[in-house]
PDB file of C-alpha atoms in Angstrom:
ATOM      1  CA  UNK A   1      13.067  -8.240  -0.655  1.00 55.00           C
ATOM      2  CA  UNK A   2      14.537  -5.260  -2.267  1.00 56.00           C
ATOM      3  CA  UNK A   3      14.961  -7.252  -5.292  1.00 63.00           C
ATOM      4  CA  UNK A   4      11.158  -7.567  -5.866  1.00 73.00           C
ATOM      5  CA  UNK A   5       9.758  -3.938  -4.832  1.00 75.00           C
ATOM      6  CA  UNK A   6       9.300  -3.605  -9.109  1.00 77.00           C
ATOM      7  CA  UNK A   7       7.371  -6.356  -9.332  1.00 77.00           C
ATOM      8  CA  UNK A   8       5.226  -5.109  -6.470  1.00 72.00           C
ATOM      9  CA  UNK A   9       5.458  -1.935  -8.643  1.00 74.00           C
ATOM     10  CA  UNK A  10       4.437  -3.322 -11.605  1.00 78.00           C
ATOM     11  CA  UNK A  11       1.265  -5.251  -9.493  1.00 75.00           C
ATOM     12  CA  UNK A  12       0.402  -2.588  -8.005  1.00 69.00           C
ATOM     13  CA  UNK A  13       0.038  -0.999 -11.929  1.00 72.00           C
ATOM     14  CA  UNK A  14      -1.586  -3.955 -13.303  1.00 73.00           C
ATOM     15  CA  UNK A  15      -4.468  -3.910 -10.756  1.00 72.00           C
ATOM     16  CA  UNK A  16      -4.933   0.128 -11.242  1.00 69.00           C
ATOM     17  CA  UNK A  17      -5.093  -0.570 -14.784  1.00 68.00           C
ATOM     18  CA  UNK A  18      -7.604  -3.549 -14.373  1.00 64.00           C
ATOM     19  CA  UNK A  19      -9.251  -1.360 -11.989  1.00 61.00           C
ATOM     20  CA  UNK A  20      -9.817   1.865 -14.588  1.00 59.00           C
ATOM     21  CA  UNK A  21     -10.900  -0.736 -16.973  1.00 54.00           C
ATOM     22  CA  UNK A  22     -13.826  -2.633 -15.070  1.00 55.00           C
ATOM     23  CA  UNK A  23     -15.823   0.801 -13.292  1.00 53.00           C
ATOM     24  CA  UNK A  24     -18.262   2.600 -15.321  1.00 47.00           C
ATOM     25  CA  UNK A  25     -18.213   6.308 -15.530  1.00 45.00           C
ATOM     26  CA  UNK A  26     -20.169   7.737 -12.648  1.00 49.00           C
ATOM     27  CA  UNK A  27     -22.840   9.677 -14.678  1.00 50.00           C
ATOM     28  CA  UNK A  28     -25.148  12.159 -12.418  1.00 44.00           C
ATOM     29  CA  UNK A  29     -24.284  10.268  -8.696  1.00 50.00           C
ATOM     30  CA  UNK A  30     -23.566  13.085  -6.441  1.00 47.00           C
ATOM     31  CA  UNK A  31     -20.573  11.489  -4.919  1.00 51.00           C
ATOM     32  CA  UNK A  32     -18.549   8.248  -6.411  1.00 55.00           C
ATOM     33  CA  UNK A  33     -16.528   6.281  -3.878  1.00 58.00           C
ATOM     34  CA  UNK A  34     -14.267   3.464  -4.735  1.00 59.00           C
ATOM     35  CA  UNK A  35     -12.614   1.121  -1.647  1.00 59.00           C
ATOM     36  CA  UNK A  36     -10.326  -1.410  -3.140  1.00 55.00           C
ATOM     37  CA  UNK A  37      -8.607  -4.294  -1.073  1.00 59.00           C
ATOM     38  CA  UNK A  38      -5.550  -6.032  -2.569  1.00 58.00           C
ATOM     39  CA  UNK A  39      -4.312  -9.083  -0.835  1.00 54.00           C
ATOM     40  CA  UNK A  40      -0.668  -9.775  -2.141  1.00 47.00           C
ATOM     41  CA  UNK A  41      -0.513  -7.776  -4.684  1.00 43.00           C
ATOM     42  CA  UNK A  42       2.967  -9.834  -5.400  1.00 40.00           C
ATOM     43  CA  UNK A  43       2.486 -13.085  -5.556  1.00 35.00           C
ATOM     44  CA  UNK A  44       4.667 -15.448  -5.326  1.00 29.00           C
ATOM     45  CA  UNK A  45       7.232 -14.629  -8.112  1.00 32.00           C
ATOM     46  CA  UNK A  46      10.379 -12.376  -7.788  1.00 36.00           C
ATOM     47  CA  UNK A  47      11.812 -10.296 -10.640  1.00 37.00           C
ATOM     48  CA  UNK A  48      13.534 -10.964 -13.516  1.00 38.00           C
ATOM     49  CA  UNK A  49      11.977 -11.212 -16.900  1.00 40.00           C
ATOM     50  CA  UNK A  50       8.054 -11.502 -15.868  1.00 38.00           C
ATOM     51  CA  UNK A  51       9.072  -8.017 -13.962  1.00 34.00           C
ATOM     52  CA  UNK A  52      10.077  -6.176 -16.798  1.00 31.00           C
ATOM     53  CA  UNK A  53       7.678  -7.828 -18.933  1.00 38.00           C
ATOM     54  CA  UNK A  54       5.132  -6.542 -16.521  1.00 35.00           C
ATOM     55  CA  UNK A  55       6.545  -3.073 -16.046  1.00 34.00           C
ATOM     56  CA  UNK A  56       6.832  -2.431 -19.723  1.00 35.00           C
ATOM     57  CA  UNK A  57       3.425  -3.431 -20.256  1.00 38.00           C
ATOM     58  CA  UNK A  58       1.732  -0.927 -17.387  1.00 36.00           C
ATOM     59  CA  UNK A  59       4.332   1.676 -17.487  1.00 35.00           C
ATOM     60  CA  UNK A  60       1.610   4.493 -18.653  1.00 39.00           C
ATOM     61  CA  UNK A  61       1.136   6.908 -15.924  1.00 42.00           C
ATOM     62  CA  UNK A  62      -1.970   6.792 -13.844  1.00 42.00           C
ATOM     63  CA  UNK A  63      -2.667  10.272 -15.152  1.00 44.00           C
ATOM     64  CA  UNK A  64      -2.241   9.416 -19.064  1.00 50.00           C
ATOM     65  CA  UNK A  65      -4.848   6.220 -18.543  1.00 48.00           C
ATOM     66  CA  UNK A  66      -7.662   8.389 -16.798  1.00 44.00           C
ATOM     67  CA  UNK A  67      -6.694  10.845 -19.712  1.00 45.00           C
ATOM     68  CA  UNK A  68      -8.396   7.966 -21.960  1.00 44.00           C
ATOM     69  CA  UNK A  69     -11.636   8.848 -23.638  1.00 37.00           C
ATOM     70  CA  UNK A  70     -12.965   5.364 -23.028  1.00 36.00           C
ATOM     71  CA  UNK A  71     -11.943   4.867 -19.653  1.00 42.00           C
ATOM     72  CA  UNK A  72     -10.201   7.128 -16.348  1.00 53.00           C
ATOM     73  CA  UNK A  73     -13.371   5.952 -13.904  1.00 62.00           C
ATOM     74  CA  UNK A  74     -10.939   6.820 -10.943  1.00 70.00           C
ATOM     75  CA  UNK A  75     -10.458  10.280 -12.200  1.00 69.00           C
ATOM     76  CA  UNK A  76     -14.178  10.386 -11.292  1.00 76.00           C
ATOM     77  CA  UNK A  77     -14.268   9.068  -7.856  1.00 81.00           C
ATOM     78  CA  UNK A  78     -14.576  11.670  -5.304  1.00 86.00           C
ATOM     79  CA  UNK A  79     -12.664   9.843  -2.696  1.00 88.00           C
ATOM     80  CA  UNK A  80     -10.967   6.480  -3.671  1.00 88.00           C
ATOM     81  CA  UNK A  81      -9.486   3.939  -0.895  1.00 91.00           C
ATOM     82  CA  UNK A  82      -7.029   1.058  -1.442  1.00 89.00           C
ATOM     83  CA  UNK A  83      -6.380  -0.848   1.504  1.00 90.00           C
ATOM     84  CA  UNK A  84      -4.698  -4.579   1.727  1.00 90.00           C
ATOM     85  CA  UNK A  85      -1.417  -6.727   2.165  1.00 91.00           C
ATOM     86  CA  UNK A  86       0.746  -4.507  -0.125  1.00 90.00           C
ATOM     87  CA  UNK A  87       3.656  -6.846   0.592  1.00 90.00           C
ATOM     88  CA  UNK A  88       6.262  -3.754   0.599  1.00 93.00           C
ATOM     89  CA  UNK A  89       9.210  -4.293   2.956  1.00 95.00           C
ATOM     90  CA  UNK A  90      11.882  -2.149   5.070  1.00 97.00           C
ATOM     91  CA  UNK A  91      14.957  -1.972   3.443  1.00 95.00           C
ATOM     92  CA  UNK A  92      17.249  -2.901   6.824  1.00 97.00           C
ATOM     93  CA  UNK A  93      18.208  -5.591   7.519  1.00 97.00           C
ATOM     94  CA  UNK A  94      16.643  -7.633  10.326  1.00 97.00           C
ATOM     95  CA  UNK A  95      18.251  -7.221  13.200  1.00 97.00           C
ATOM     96  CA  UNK A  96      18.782  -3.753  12.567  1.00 98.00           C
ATOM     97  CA  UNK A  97      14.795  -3.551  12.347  1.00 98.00           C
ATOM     98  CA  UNK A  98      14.205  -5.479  15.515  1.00 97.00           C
ATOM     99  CA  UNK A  99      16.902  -3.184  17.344  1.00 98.00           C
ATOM    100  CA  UNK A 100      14.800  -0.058  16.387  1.00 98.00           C
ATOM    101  CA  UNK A 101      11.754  -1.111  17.354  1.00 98.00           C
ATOM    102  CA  UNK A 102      12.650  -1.762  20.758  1.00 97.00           C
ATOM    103  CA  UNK A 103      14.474   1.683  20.469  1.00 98.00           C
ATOM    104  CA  UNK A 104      10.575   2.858  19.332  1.00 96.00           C
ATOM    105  CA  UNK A 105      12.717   4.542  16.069  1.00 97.00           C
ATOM    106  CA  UNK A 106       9.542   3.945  14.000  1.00 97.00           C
ATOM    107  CA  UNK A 107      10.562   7.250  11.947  1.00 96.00           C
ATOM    108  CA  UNK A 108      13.774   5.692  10.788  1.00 97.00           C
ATOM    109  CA  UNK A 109      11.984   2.519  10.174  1.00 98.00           C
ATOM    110  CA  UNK A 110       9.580   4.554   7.774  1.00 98.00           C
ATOM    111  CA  UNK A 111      12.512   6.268   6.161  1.00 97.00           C
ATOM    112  CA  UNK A 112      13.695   3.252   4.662  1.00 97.00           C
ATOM    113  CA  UNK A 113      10.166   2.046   3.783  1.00 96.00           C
ATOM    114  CA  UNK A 114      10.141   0.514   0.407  1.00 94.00           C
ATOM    115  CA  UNK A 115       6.109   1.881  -0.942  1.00 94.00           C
ATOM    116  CA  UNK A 116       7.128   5.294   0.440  1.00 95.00           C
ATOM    117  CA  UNK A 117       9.986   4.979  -1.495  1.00 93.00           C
ATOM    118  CA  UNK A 118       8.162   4.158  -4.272  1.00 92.00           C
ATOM    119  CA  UNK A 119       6.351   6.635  -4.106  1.00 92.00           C
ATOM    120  CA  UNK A 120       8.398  10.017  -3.532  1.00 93.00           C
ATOM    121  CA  UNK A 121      10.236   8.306  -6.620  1.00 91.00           C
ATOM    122  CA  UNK A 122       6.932   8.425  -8.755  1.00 89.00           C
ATOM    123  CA  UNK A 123       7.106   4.714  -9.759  1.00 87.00           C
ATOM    124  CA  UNK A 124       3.742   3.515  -7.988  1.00 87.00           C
ATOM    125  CA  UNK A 125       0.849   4.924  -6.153  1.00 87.00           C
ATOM    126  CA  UNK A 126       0.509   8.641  -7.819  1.00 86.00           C
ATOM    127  CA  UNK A 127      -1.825  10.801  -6.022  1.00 88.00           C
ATOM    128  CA  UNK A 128      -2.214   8.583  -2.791  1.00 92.00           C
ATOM    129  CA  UNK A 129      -1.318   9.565   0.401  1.00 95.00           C
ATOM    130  CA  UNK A 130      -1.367   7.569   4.055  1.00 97.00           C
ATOM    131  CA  UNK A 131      -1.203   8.365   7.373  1.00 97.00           C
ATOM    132  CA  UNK A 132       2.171   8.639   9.540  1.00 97.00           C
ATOM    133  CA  UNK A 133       3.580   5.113  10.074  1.00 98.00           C
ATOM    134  CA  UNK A 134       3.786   6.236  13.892  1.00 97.00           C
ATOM    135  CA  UNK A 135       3.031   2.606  14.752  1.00 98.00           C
ATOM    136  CA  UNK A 136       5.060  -0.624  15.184  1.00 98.00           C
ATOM    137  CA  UNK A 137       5.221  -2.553  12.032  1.00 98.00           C
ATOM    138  CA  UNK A 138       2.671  -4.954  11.347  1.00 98.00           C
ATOM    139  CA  UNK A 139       4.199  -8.043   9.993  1.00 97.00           C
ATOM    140  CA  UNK A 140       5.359 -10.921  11.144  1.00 97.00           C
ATOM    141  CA  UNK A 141       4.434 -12.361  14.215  1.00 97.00           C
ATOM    142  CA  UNK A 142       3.885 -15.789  15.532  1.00 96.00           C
ATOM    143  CA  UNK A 143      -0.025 -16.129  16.336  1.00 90.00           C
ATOM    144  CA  UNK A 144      -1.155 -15.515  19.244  1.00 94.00           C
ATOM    145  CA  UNK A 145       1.787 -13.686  20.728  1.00 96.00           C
ATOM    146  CA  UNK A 146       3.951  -9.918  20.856  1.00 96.00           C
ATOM    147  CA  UNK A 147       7.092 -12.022  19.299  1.00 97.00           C
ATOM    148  CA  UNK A 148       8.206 -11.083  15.941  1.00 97.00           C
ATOM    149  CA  UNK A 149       8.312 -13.996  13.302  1.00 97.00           C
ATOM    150  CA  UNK A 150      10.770 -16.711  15.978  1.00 96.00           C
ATOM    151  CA  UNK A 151      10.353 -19.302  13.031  1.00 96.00           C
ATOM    152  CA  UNK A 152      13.538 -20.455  10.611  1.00 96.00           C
ATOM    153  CA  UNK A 153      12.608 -18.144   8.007  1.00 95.00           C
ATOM    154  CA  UNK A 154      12.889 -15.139  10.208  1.00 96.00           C
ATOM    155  CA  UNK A 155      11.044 -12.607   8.745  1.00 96.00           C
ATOM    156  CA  UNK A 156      11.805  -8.688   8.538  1.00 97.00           C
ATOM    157  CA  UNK A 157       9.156  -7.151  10.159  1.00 98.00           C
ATOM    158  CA  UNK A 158       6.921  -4.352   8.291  1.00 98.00           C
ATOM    159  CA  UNK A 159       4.737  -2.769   7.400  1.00 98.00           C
ATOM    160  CA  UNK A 160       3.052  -4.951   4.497  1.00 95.00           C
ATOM    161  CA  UNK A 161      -0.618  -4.037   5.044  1.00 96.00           C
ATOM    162  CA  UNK A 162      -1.815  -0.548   4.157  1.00 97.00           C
ATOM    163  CA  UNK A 163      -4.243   1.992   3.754  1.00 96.00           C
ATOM    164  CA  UNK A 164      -3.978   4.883   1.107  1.00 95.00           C
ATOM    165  CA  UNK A 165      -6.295   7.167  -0.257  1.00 94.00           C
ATOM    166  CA  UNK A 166      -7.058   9.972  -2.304  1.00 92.00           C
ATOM    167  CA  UNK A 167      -9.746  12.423  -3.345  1.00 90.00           C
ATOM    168  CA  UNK A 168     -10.301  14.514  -6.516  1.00 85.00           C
ATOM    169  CA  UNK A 169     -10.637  17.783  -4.883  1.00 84.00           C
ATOM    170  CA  UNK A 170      -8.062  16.999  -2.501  1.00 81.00           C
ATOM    171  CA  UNK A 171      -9.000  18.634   0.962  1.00 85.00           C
ATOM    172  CA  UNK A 172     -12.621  16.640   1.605  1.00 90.00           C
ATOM    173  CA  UNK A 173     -11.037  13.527   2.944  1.00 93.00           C
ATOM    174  CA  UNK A 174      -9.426  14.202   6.355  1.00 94.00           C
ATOM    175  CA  UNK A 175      -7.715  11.370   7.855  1.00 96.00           C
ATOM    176  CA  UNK A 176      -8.486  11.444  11.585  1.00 96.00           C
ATOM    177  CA  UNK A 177      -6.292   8.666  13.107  1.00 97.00           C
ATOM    178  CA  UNK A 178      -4.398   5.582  11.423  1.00 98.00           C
ATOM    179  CA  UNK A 179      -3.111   2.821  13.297  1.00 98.00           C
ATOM    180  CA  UNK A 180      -2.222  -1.050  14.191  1.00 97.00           C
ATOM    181  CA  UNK A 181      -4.735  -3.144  15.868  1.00 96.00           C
ATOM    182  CA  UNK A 182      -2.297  -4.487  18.359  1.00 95.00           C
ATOM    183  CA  UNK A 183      -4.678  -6.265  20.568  1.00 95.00           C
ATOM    184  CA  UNK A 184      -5.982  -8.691  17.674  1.00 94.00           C
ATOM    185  CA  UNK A 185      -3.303 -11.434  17.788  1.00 95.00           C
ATOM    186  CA  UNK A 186      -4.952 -14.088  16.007  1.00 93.00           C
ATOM    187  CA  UNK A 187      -2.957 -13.889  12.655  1.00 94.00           C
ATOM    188  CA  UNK A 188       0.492 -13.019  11.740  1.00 96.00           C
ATOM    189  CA  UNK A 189      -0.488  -9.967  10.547  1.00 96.00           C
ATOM    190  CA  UNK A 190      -1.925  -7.143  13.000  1.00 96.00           C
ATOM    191  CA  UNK A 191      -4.817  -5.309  11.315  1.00 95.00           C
ATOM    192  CA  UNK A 192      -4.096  -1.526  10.666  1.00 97.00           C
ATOM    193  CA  UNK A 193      -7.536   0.776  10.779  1.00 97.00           C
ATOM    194  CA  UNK A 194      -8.135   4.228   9.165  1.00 97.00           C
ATOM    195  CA  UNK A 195     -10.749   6.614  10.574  1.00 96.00           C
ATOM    196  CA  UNK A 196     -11.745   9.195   7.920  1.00 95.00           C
ATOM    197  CA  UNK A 197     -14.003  12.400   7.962  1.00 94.00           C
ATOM    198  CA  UNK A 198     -15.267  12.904   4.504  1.00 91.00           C
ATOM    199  CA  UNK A 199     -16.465  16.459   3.132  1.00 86.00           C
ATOM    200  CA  UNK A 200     -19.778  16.311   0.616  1.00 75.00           C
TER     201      UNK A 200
END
């Protein structure tokens, strides 16, 4: 998967772009919110020349676009959300994955993180944070059961649904607690929840 984490970059652009483009400027509301959900934000496709294409195309900065005199609607929002099946992977391979969980080594799991990555890089996601990945990740199971993805494709599990967040003046959105739903078992994804205290 390390071979797509531009094109996720260059999704995860397009949509922020899209985004900026479709909200209205706030006007006189007290306090703007925005919660986005993405649900694979990659698609199907891998790299090559749609990647490029796509990163050439949304390479602006976050910052530059809500610069824009006709747009920047996020640069209003007092706290924005973004929550969904980012589709980022773990750059290990996956036995080496499977051997740390059961070692509970989440931290070096997170290390090698490919949004976090991403992000300390300045490629995707400027201005978000997230909680501590202090949990198991959340991807891929077989239904119904604690087993990591038994099937012939084999999945690398991780963490591929996310919550960041944001907020202009920075210090009134506390996150309280972020974590996997492990009890829910019907998919082979386990939800992740965010509990946030919110300053107005």
């Amino acid at each position: 998967h390390q071979h797509k984490v531009e094109s996720r970059n260059s999704d995860w652009r397009r949509i922020e772009d899209q985004l900026e483009k479709t909200l209205q400027s706030p006007g006189k509301r007290p306090i703007q919110r925005a919660i986005y959900t993405t649900h694979g934000v990659v698609g199907a496709g891998g790299g090559g020349k749609r990647s490029r294409r796509v990163a050439d195309e949304y390479s602006a900065s976050v910052e530059d676009r809500q610069r824009r005199e006709d747009g920047g609607s996020l640069a209003f929002a007092d706290f924005v959300v973004w929550l969904g099946d980012l589709n980022y992977r773990i750059d290990m391979a996956r036995r080496e994955v499977v051997e740390s969980i059961a070692e509970n080594k989440v931290e070096e799991l997170a290390s090698r993180d490919q949004l976090r990555k991403a992000q300390t890089e300045g490629r995707v996601a400027r201005g978000y944070r997230e909680g501590e990945l202090s949990f198991k990740p959340t991807y891929k199971y077989d239904p119904a059961s604690d087993v990591y993805d038994s099937s012939v494709k084999a999945r690398v599990p991780a963490w591929t649904d996310r919550i960041l967040f944001k907020s202009r003046r920075g210090d009134d959105l506390r996150l309280v607690s972020y974590a996997a739903c492990d009890d829910v078992k019907s998919s082979d994804h386990r939800p992740v929840m965010a509990y946030f205290e919110a300053s107005t």
